[in-house]
Coordinates of C-alpha atoms in Angstrom, one line a residue:
X569 CA -33.8 14.2 7.2
X570 CA -30.9 16.6 7.0
X571 CA -29.0 17.1 3.8
X572 CA -25.9 15.3 5.0
X573 CA -28.0 12.3 6.0
X574 CA -29.7 12.3 2.6
X575 CA -26.2 12.3 1.0
X576 CA -25.2 9.5 3.4
X577 CA -28.3 7.4 2.4
X578 CA -27.4 7.6 -1.3
X579 CA -23.8 6.7 -0.6
X580 CA -24.8 3.7 1.5
X581 CA -27.3 2.4 -1.1
X582 CA -24.5 2.5 -3.7
X583 CA -22.1 0.9 -1.3
X584 CA -24.7 -1.8 -0.6
X585 CA -25.0 -2.6 -4.3
X586 CA -21.3 -2.9 -4.9
X587 CA -20.7 -5.1 -1.8
X588 CA -23.8 -7.1 -2.4
X589 CA -22.3 -8.3 -5.7
X590 CA -19.5 -9.9 -3.7
X591 CA -21.9 -12.4 -2.2
X592 CA -25.1 -12.5 -4.2
X593 CA -23.5 -14.4 -7.0
X594 CA -22.6 -17.3 -4.6
X595 CA -26.1 -18.8 -4.6
X596 CA -26.3 -18.5 -8.4
X597 CA -23.1 -20.3 -9.1
X598 CA -24.7 -23.8 -9.8
X599 CA -27.2 -22.1 -12.2
X600 CA -24.4 -20.1 -13.9
X601 CA -22.3 -23.3 -14.2
X602 CA -25.1 -25.3 -15.8
X603 CA -26.1 -22.4 -18.1
X604 CA -22.7 -21.2 -19.3
X605 CA -20.6 -24.4 -18.7
X606 CA -18.1 -22.8 -16.2
X607 CA -15.3 -24.9 -14.8
X608 CA -14.4 -24.9 -11.1
X609 CA -11.7 -22.3 -12.0
X610 CA -14.3 -20.2 -13.9
X611 CA -16.6 -20.2 -10.9
X612 CA -13.7 -18.9 -8.7
X613 CA -12.8 -16.2 -11.3
X614 CA -16.4 -14.9 -11.2
X615 CA -16.0 -14.2 -7.5
X616 CA -12.2 -13.5 -7.1
X617 CA -11.9 -11.5 -10.3
X618 CA -14.6 -9.1 -9.1
X619 CA -12.8 -8.8 -5.7
X620 CA -9.4 -8.3 -7.3
X621 CA -10.3 -5.4 -9.7
X622 CA -12.4 -4.0 -6.9
X623 CA -9.4 -3.8 -4.7
X624 CA -6.9 -2.5 -7.3
X625 CA -9.0 0.6 -8.1
X626 CA -9.7 1.6 -4.5
X627 CA -6.5 3.5 -3.8
X628 CA -6.2 5.6 -7.0
X629 CA -10.0 6.2 -7.0
X630 CA -9.9 7.3 -3.4
X631 CA -7.0 9.6 -4.1
X632 CA -8.7 11.0 -7.2
X633 CA -11.9 11.6 -5.2
X634 CA -9.8 13.4 -2.6
X635 CA -8.3 15.6 -5.3
X636 CA -11.1 16.2 -7.7
X637 CA -14.2 16.0 -5.5
X638 CA -15.9 12.9 -4.3
X639 CA -19.4 13.5 -5.8
X640 CA -18.4 13.4 -9.5
X641 CA -16.1 10.4 -9.1
X642 CA -18.9 8.6 -7.2
X643 CA -21.4 9.2 -9.9
X644 CA -19.0 8.2 -12.7
X645 CA -18.1 5.0 -11.0
X646 CA -21.7 4.2 -10.3
X647 CA -22.6 4.7 -14.0
X648 CA -20.0 2.2 -15.1
X649 CA -21.1 -0.2 -12.5
X650 CA -24.7 -0.1 -13.8
X651 CA -23.5 -0.7 -17.4
X652 CA -21.3 -3.6 -16.4
X653 CA -24.1 -5.1 -14.4
X654 CA -26.3 -5.1 -17.5
X655 CA -23.5 -6.7 -19.5
X656 CA -23.1 -9.4 -17.0
X657 CA -26.8 -10.2 -17.1
X658 CA -26.6 -10.5 -20.9
X659 CA -23.6 -12.8 -20.9
X660 CA -23.8 -15.8 -23.3
X661 CA -20.5 -17.4 -22.3
X662 CA -18.0 -17.8 -19.5
X663 CA -15.4 -15.3 -20.9
X664 CA -18.1 -12.6 -21.4
X665 CA -19.3 -13.0 -17.8
X666 CA -15.8 -13.0 -16.3
X667 CA -14.8 -9.8 -18.2
X668 CA -18.1 -8.1 -17.2
X669 CA -17.4 -9.0 -13.6
X670 CA -13.9 -7.6 -13.9
X671 CA -15.3 -4.3 -15.2
X672 CA -18.0 -4.4 -12.6
X673 CA -15.5 -4.9 -9.8
X674 CA -13.3 -2.0 -11.1
X675 CA -16.3 0.3 -11.1
X676 CA -17.2 -0.8 -7.5
X677 CA -13.6 0.0 -6.6
X678 CA -14.2 3.6 -7.8
X679 CA -17.5 4.0 -5.9
X680 CA -16.5 2.4 -2.5
X681 CA -13.7 4.8 -1.3
X682 CA -16.0 7.7 -1.9
X683 CA -18.4 6.3 0.7
X684 CA -15.8 6.2 3.5
X685 CA -14.4 9.5 2.3
X686 CA -17.9 11.2 2.4
X687 CA -18.3 10.0 6.0
X688 CA -15.0 11.8 6.9
X689 CA -16.1 14.9 4.9
X690 CA -19.7 15.2 6.2
X691 CA -19.2 14.3 9.9
X692 CA -16.9 15.6 12.6
X693 CA -14.6 13.0 14.3
X694 CA -16.8 12.6 17.4
X695 CA -19.9 12.1 15.2
X696 CA -18.5 9.3 12.9
X697 CA -19.3 6.4 15.2
X698 CA -22.9 6.2 14.0
X699 CA -22.3 6.7 10.2
X700 CA -19.4 4.2 10.3
X701 CA -21.7 1.9 12.2
X702 CA -24.2 2.1 9.4
X703 CA -21.5 1.6 6.9
X704 CA -20.3 -1.5 8.8
X705 CA -23.9 -2.7 8.9
X706 CA -24.1 -2.2 5.2
X707 CA -21.0 -4.3 4.7
X708 CA -22.2 -7.1 6.9
X709 CA -25.8 -7.1 5.7
X710 CA -24.9 -6.9 2.0
X711 CA -22.5 -9.7 2.3
X712 CA -24.8 -11.9 4.3
X713 CA -28.2 -11.2 2.7
X714 CA -26.8 -11.6 -0.8
X715 CA -27.4 -15.4 -1.0
X716 CA -31.0 -15.0 0.3
X717 CA -31.8 -12.3 -2.3
X718 CA -30.1 -14.3 -5.1
X719 CA -32.0 -17.4 -4.1
X720 CA -35.3 -15.6 -4.1
X721 CA -34.7 -14.2 -7.6
X722 CA -33.8 -17.7 -8.9
X723 CA -36.8 -19.2 -7.2
X724 CA -39.2 -16.7 -8.7
X725 CA -37.7 -16.4 -12.2
X726 CA -36.2 -19.9 -12.7
X727 CA -32.6 -21.0 -12.9
X728 CA -31.9 -19.8 -16.4
X729 CA -33.2 -16.3 -15.9
X730 CA -32.9 -15.8 -12.2
X731 CA -29.1 -15.6 -12.2
X732 CA -29.3 -12.9 -14.8
X733 CA -31.5 -10.8 -12.7
X734 CA -29.1 -10.8 -9.8
X735 CA -27.1 -8.4 -12.1
X736 CA -30.1 -6.7 -13.8
X737 CA -31.5 -5.6 -10.4
X738 CA -28.6 -3.2 -10.1
X739 CA -29.7 -1.2 -13.1
X740 CA -32.8 0.6 -11.8
X741 CA -31.4 1.1 -8.3
X742 CA -28.2 2.4 -9.7
X743 CA -30.0 4.9 -12.0
X744 CA -32.0 6.3 -9.1
X745 CA -28.9 6.5 -7.0
X746 CA -27.1 8.5 -9.7
X747 CA -30.0 11.0 -10.0
X748 CA -30.3 11.5 -6.2
X749 CA -26.5 11.6 -5.7
X750 CA -26.3 14.4 -8.2
X751 CA -28.9 16.3 -6.2
X752 CA -28.0 15.5 -2.6
X753 CA -24.2 14.9 -2.4
X754 CA -22.4 18.2 -1.9
X755 CA -19.8 19.1 -4.5
X756 CA -16.7 19.6 -2.3
X757 CA -14.0 21.9 -3.6
X758 CA -11.5 20.0 -5.7
X759 CA -7.8 20.2 -5.0
X760 CA -5.2 20.2 -7.8
X761 CA -3.9 16.8 -8.8
X762 CA -1.4 15.7 -11.4
X763 CA -1.6 12.4 -13.4
X764 CA 1.5 11.2 -11.7
X765 CA -0.2 11.1 -8.3
X766 CA -2.4 8.2 -9.4
X767 CA 0.7 5.9 -9.8
X768 CA -0.5 3.7 -12.7
X769 CA 2.8 1.7 -12.6
X770 CA 2.2 0.9 -8.9
X771 CA -1.3 -0.2 -9.6
X772 CA -0.1 -2.4 -12.5
X773 CA 2.7 -4.0 -10.4
X774 CA 0.4 -4.7 -7.5
X775 CA -2.3 -6.2 -9.8
X776 CA 0.2 -8.4 -11.6
X777 CA 1.8 -9.6 -8.4
X778 CA -1.6 -10.6 -6.9
X779 CA -2.8 -12.1 -10.3
X780 CA 0.3 -14.3 -10.5
X781 CA -0.4 -15.5 -6.9
X782 CA -4.1 -16.3 -7.8
X783 CA -3.5 -18.1 -11.1
X784 CA -2.0 -21.4 -9.8
X785 CA -4.6 -21.5 -7.0
X786 CA -7.7 -20.8 -9.1
X787 CA -6.5 -22.9 -12.0
X788 CA -5.1 -25.8 -9.9
X789 CA -7.7 -28.3 -11.3
X790 CA -7.2 -27.2 -14.9
X791 CA -3.4 -26.8 -15.0
X792 CA -1.6 -30.1 -14.4
X793 CA 1.9 -30.5 -13.2
X794 CA 4.0 -28.7 -10.6
X795 CA 5.4 -26.0 -13.0
X796 CA 2.4 -23.7 -12.3
X797 CA 3.7 -23.1 -8.8
X798 CA 6.6 -21.2 -10.2
X799 CA 4.1 -18.4 -10.7
X800 CA 4.1 -17.9 -6.9
X801 CA 7.9 -17.2 -7.1
X802 CA 7.3 -14.8 -9.9
X803 CA 4.5 -13.2 -7.7
X804 CA 7.0 -12.7 -4.9
X805 CA 9.5 -11.0 -7.3
X806 CA 6.9 -8.7 -8.7
X807 CA 5.5 -7.7 -5.3
X808 CA 9.0 -7.0 -4.1
X809 CA 9.5 -4.8 -7.2
X810 CA 6.2 -3.1 -6.3
X811 CA 7.5 -2.2 -2.8
X812 CA 10.8 -0.9 -4.3
X813 CA 8.9 1.1 -6.9
X814 CA 6.6 2.7 -4.3
X815 CA 9.6 3.9 -2.3
X816 CA 11.3 5.2 -5.3
X817 CA 8.2 6.9 -6.6
X818 CA 7.7 8.6 -3.2
X819 CA 11.3 9.8 -3.1
X820 CA 10.9 11.4 -6.5
X821 CA 8.0 13.5 -5.2
X822 CA 5.0 11.3 -6.3
X823 CA 2.2 9.9 -4.2
X824 CA 2.5 6.1 -4.3
X825 CA -0.5 3.8 -4.7
X826 CA 0.0 2.6 -1.2
X827 CA 1.2 5.2 1.2
X828 CA 3.6 3.1 3.4
X829 CA 3.7 5.9 6.0
X830 CA 0.1 5.0 6.9
X831 CA 1.4 1.8 8.5
X832 CA 3.7 3.6 10.9
X833 CA 0.6 4.2 13.0
X834 CA 0.1 1.0 14.9
X835 CA -3.7 1.2 15.0
X836 CA -3.8 1.5 11.2
X837 CA -1.3 -1.2 10.5
X838 CA -2.9 -3.8 12.8
X839 CA -6.4 -2.8 11.7
X840 CA -5.5 -3.3 8.1
X841 CA -4.0 -6.7 8.9
X842 CA -7.1 -7.8 10.8
X843 CA -9.4 -6.7 7.9
X844 CA -7.4 -8.5 5.3
X845 CA -7.3 -11.8 7.0
X846 CA -10.9 -11.6 8.4
X847 CA -12.3 -10.9 4.9
X848 CA -10.2 -13.8 3.5
X849 CA -12.1 -16.1 5.8
X850 CA -15.5 -14.3 6.1
X851 CA -16.5 -14.1 2.5
X852 CA -15.4 -17.7 1.6
X853 CA -18.0 -19.1 4.0
X854 CA -20.8 -18.2 1.5
X855 CA -18.9 -19.5 -1.5
X856 CA -18.3 -23.1 -0.2
X857 CA -21.4 -23.4 2.0
X858 CA -23.9 -22.5 -0.8
X859 CA -22.2 -24.9 -3.2
X860 CA -22.4 -27.6 -0.5
X861 CA -26.0 -27.0 0.2
X862 CA -27.1 -26.8 -3.5
X863 CA -24.8 -29.3 -5.2
X864 CA -24.1 -31.6 -2.2
X865 CA -27.5 -31.7 -0.4
X866 CA -29.6 -30.6 -3.4
X867 CA -31.2 -27.6 -1.6
X868 CA -33.0 -25.1 -3.8
X869 CA -31.3 -21.8 -4.3
X870 CA -33.9 -20.2 -2.0
X871 CA -33.5 -22.7 0.7
X872 CA -29.7 -22.4 0.5
X873 CA -30.1 -18.6 0.9
X874 CA -32.4 -19.1 3.8
X875 CA -29.9 -21.3 5.5
X876 CA -27.5 -18.3 5.7
X877 CA -30.2 -16.0 7.1
X878 CA -29.1 -16.6 10.7
X879 CA -25.7 -15.2 9.9
X880 CA -27.4 -12.2 8.1
X881 CA -29.7 -11.5 11.1
X882 CA -26.8 -11.7 13.6
X883 CA -24.6 -9.5 11.6
X884 CA -27.2 -6.9 11.0
X885 CA -28.2 -6.6 14.7
X886 CA -24.6 -6.5 16.0
X887 CA -23.2 -4.2 13.4
X888 CA -25.4 -1.3 14.4
X889 CA -24.6 -2.0 18.0
X890 CA -20.9 -2.2 17.3
X891 CA -20.9 1.3 15.7
X892 CA -22.5 2.8 18.8
X893 CA -20.3 1.3 21.5
X894 CA -17.0 1.2 19.7
X895 CA -15.8 4.4 21.4
X896 CA -16.5 2.9 24.8
X897 CA -15.0 -0.6 24.4
X898 CA -12.4 0.1 21.6
X899 CA -10.2 -2.8 20.5
X900 CA -11.7 -5.2 23.0
X901 CA -14.9 -5.2 20.9
X902 CA -13.0 -6.5 17.9
X903 CA -11.4 -9.2 19.9
X904 CA -14.9 -10.2 21.2
X905 CA -16.3 -10.3 17.7
X906 CA -13.5 -12.4 16.3
X907 CA -13.8 -14.8 19.3
X908 CA -17.5 -15.2 18.6
X909 CA -16.8 -15.9 14.9
X910 CA -14.3 -18.5 15.9
X911 CA -16.7 -20.2 18.3
X912 CA -19.4 -20.1 15.7
X913 CA -17.3 -21.7 13.0
X914 CA -16.1 -24.4 15.4
X915 CA -19.7 -25.1 16.3
X916 CA -20.6 -25.2 12.6
X917 CA -17.9 -27.8 12.0
X918 CA -19.2 -29.9 14.9
X919 CA -22.8 -29.6 13.7
X920 CA -21.9 -30.6 10.1
X921 CA -19.9 -33.6 11.4
X922 CA -22.7 -35.0 13.5
X923 CA -25.6 -34.0 11.2
X924 CA -24.1 -34.5 7.7
X925 CA -27.4 -35.3 5.9
X926 CA -30.2 -33.1 4.5
X927 CA -30.8 -31.5 8.0
X928 CA -27.2 -30.1 8.1
X929 CA -28.4 -26.7 7.1
X930 CA -30.7 -26.5 10.1
X931 CA -28.2 -27.9 12.5
X932 CA -25.7 -25.2 11.5
X933 CA -28.3 -22.3 12.0
X934 CA -27.5 -21.5 15.6
X935 CA -23.7 -21.6 15.1
X936 CA -24.0 -19.3 12.1
X937 CA -26.1 -16.9 14.2
X938 CA -23.3 -16.7 16.7
X939 CA -20.7 -16.2 13.9
X940 CA -22.9 -13.5 12.4
X941 CA -23.2 -11.6 15.7
X942 CA -19.4 -11.8 15.9
X943 CA -19.0 -10.6 12.4
X944 CA -21.0 -7.5 13.0
X945 CA -18.8 -6.6 16.0
X946 CA -15.7 -6.9 13.8
X947 CA -16.3 -5.0 10.6
X948 CA -17.7 -1.7 11.8
X949 CA -15.6 -1.3 14.9
X950 CA -12.4 -2.3 13.1
X951 CA -13.2 0.3 10.3
X952 CA -13.7 3.0 12.9
X953 CA -10.6 2.2 15.0
X954 CA -8.3 1.7 12.0
X955 CA -9.2 5.2 10.6
X956 CA -9.4 7.0 13.9
X957 CA -6.0 8.7 13.6
X958 CA -6.2 9.4 9.9
X959 CA -6.7 13.1 9.0
X960 CA -9.7 14.1 6.9
X961 CA -7.5 15.2 4.0
X962 CA -6.3 11.7 3.5
X963 CA -9.6 9.9 4.4
X964 CA -10.4 8.6 0.9
X965 CA -6.9 7.2 0.3
X966 CA -6.5 5.7 3.8
X967 CA -9.9 4.1 3.6
X968 CA -9.1 2.8 0.1
X969 CA -5.9 1.2 1.3
X970 CA -7.8 -0.5 4.1
X971 CA -10.4 -1.8 1.7
X972 CA -7.8 -2.8 -0.8
X973 CA -6.4 -5.2 1.8
X974 CA -9.9 -6.5 2.4
X975 CA -10.7 -7.1 -1.3
X976 CA -7.3 -8.7 -2.0
X977 CA -7.9 -10.8 1.1
X978 CA -11.2 -11.8 -0.3
X979 CA -9.7 -12.8 -3.7
X980 CA -6.9 -14.8 -2.1
X981 CA -9.3 -16.4 0.4
X982 CA -11.6 -17.6 -2.3
X983 CA -8.7 -18.9 -4.3
X984 CA -7.1 -20.8 -1.4
X985 CA -10.3 -22.1 0.2
X986 CA -11.7 -22.9 -3.3
X987 CA -8.6 -24.9 -4.2
X988 CA -8.8 -26.9 -1.0
X989 CA -12.5 -27.4 -1.4
X990 CA -12.4 -28.7 -5.0
X991 CA -9.3 -30.8 -4.4
X992 CA -10.8 -32.5 -1.4
X993 CA -14.0 -33.1 -3.3
X994 CA -12.1 -34.8 -6.2
X995 CA -9.8 -36.8 -4.0
X996 CA -12.4 -38.3 -1.6
X997 CA -14.9 -39.7 -4.1
X998 CA -17.2 -36.7 -4.2
X999 CA -18.0 -36.3 -0.5
X1000 CA -19.3 -32.7 -0.3
X1001 CA -19.5 -32.9 3.5
X1002 CA -15.9 -33.8 3.9
X1003 CA -14.8 -31.2 1.4
X1004 CA -16.8 -28.5 3.2
X1005 CA -15.4 -29.4 6.6
X1006 CA -11.8 -29.4 5.3
X1007 CA -12.3 -26.0 3.6
X1008 CA -13.9 -24.5 6.7
X1009 CA -10.8 -25.4 8.7
X1010 CA -8.8 -23.2 6.3
X1011 CA -11.4 -20.4 6.7
X1012 CA -11.1 -20.8 10.5
X1013 CA -7.3 -20.4 10.2
X1014 CA -7.7 -17.0 8.5
X1015 CA -10.0 -15.9 11.3
X1016 CA -7.6 -17.0 13.9
X1017 CA -4.8 -15.0 12.3
X1018 CA -7.1 -11.9 12.5
X1019 CA -7.9 -12.7 16.1
X1020 CA -4.2 -13.0 17.0
X1021 CA -3.6 -9.6 15.4
X1022 CA -6.5 -8.1 17.4
X1023 CA -5.2 -9.5 20.7
X1024 CA -1.8 -8.1 19.9
X1025 CA -3.4 -4.7 19.3
X1026 CA -5.1 -4.8 22.7
X1027 CA -1.9 -5.8 24.5
X1028 CA 0.3 -3.3 22.8
X1029 CA -2.3 -0.5 23.4
X1030 CA -2.3 -1.4 27.1
X1031 CA 1.5 -1.1 27.2
X1032 CA 1.7 2.2 25.4
X1033 CA -1.4 3.8 26.9
X1034 CA 0.6 6.5 28.6
X1035 CA 3.1 6.9 25.7
X1036 CA 2.5 9.5 23.0
X1037 CA 0.9 7.9 19.9
X1038 CA 2.3 8.8 16.4
X1039 CA -0.2 10.6 14.2
X1040 CA -0.2 11.1 10.5
X1041 CA 0.5 14.6 9.1
X1042 CA -1.6 16.1 6.3
X1043 CA 0.0 15.3 3.0
X1044 CA 0.4 17.8 0.2
X1045 CA -2.4 17.9 -2.4

């Protein structure tokens, strides 16, 4: 194995851990709820809080890695992630666990952009299909295999200790990754950077705007009365202020947290939109489905995880294939993948309608396999195509903005779908099957928005095939 592939292996292992913690917690939610007494809102914060802080740190961390050298930033973020994982496993109350998850998500946000940045650094443009394919496979497998691994740990160690080990397992793996990363990842020359280039005010405004949007959704069951929805108005005001600040900050010579010029390239803008809405639907499947299987059908944690294995298998197989053929089929591959996910989710709804009892998990296996195959054809190719026109010097930042949209999409998707799921459950006399099917319709709506954007990308690409395409210029350090 060459040195660059050794470095790539370490980066992918770390990326796998940080993304695994998006989904592995899902199957442990009933155990955590019983052990720590979490409310429905608390359950959603354990998931969406991690995704939110993950997303907020991606851009400044990507930029800092571009400027100061990706290896040291990668290792520092991984060390904090290991410590936060240990703290989450030791949690004795809901607040402790939620705070640990927030810190863990922030650390993941530091690590993740260094992975995509390292791909750009270590490989020439014509060589990036394979490593981005592996990165896409890592995203798909980590998200899909999480419930199975979590279920296995709970089955082996029991409900009260098993959920703690879904966090503890990160500690030894993380320590090994830190040691090998120090040895194998090349220390790229650092460029000068000033504190102002990190745009802390922009990060704060974006975080506050998204938080204000999440609060009434996540706390919908706990906060009574319509006044809570005024927070959505406040969110719109803050986010508008964020956009205005970003433009002002850039005019004054700073580097904004989100470089709006990235979106002038059509492939990047549409790719980011596809990623945000797809992840809003994709990651919520595991949240509501595992709750339905365990709390509604009384599946064990392991059996619930096994029920999602078809999705994991389909995603793993097609993600590697997608990375190899993306240069041949381009945006049509993403459309195909999203179409398969749509078909799979529709078939899942039909299966759950006609087989609502204990055998529902098996009835949905084939539809989930189809959805998983589609998912693998979305994540990796969309990542490659979206970053295809971004210069290497801005790779970390551009990849971070892309992933920020995905993580914020995840947080919002969990909040929206979770609110619909728990509301439907409360209003229909506790019918888990009806609550799941209603929530899956919302999930399907997110996927259809992503599919519409992908089809638009194909059509506009066809129209402008002979026209010169705008490209991004290298920015100053």
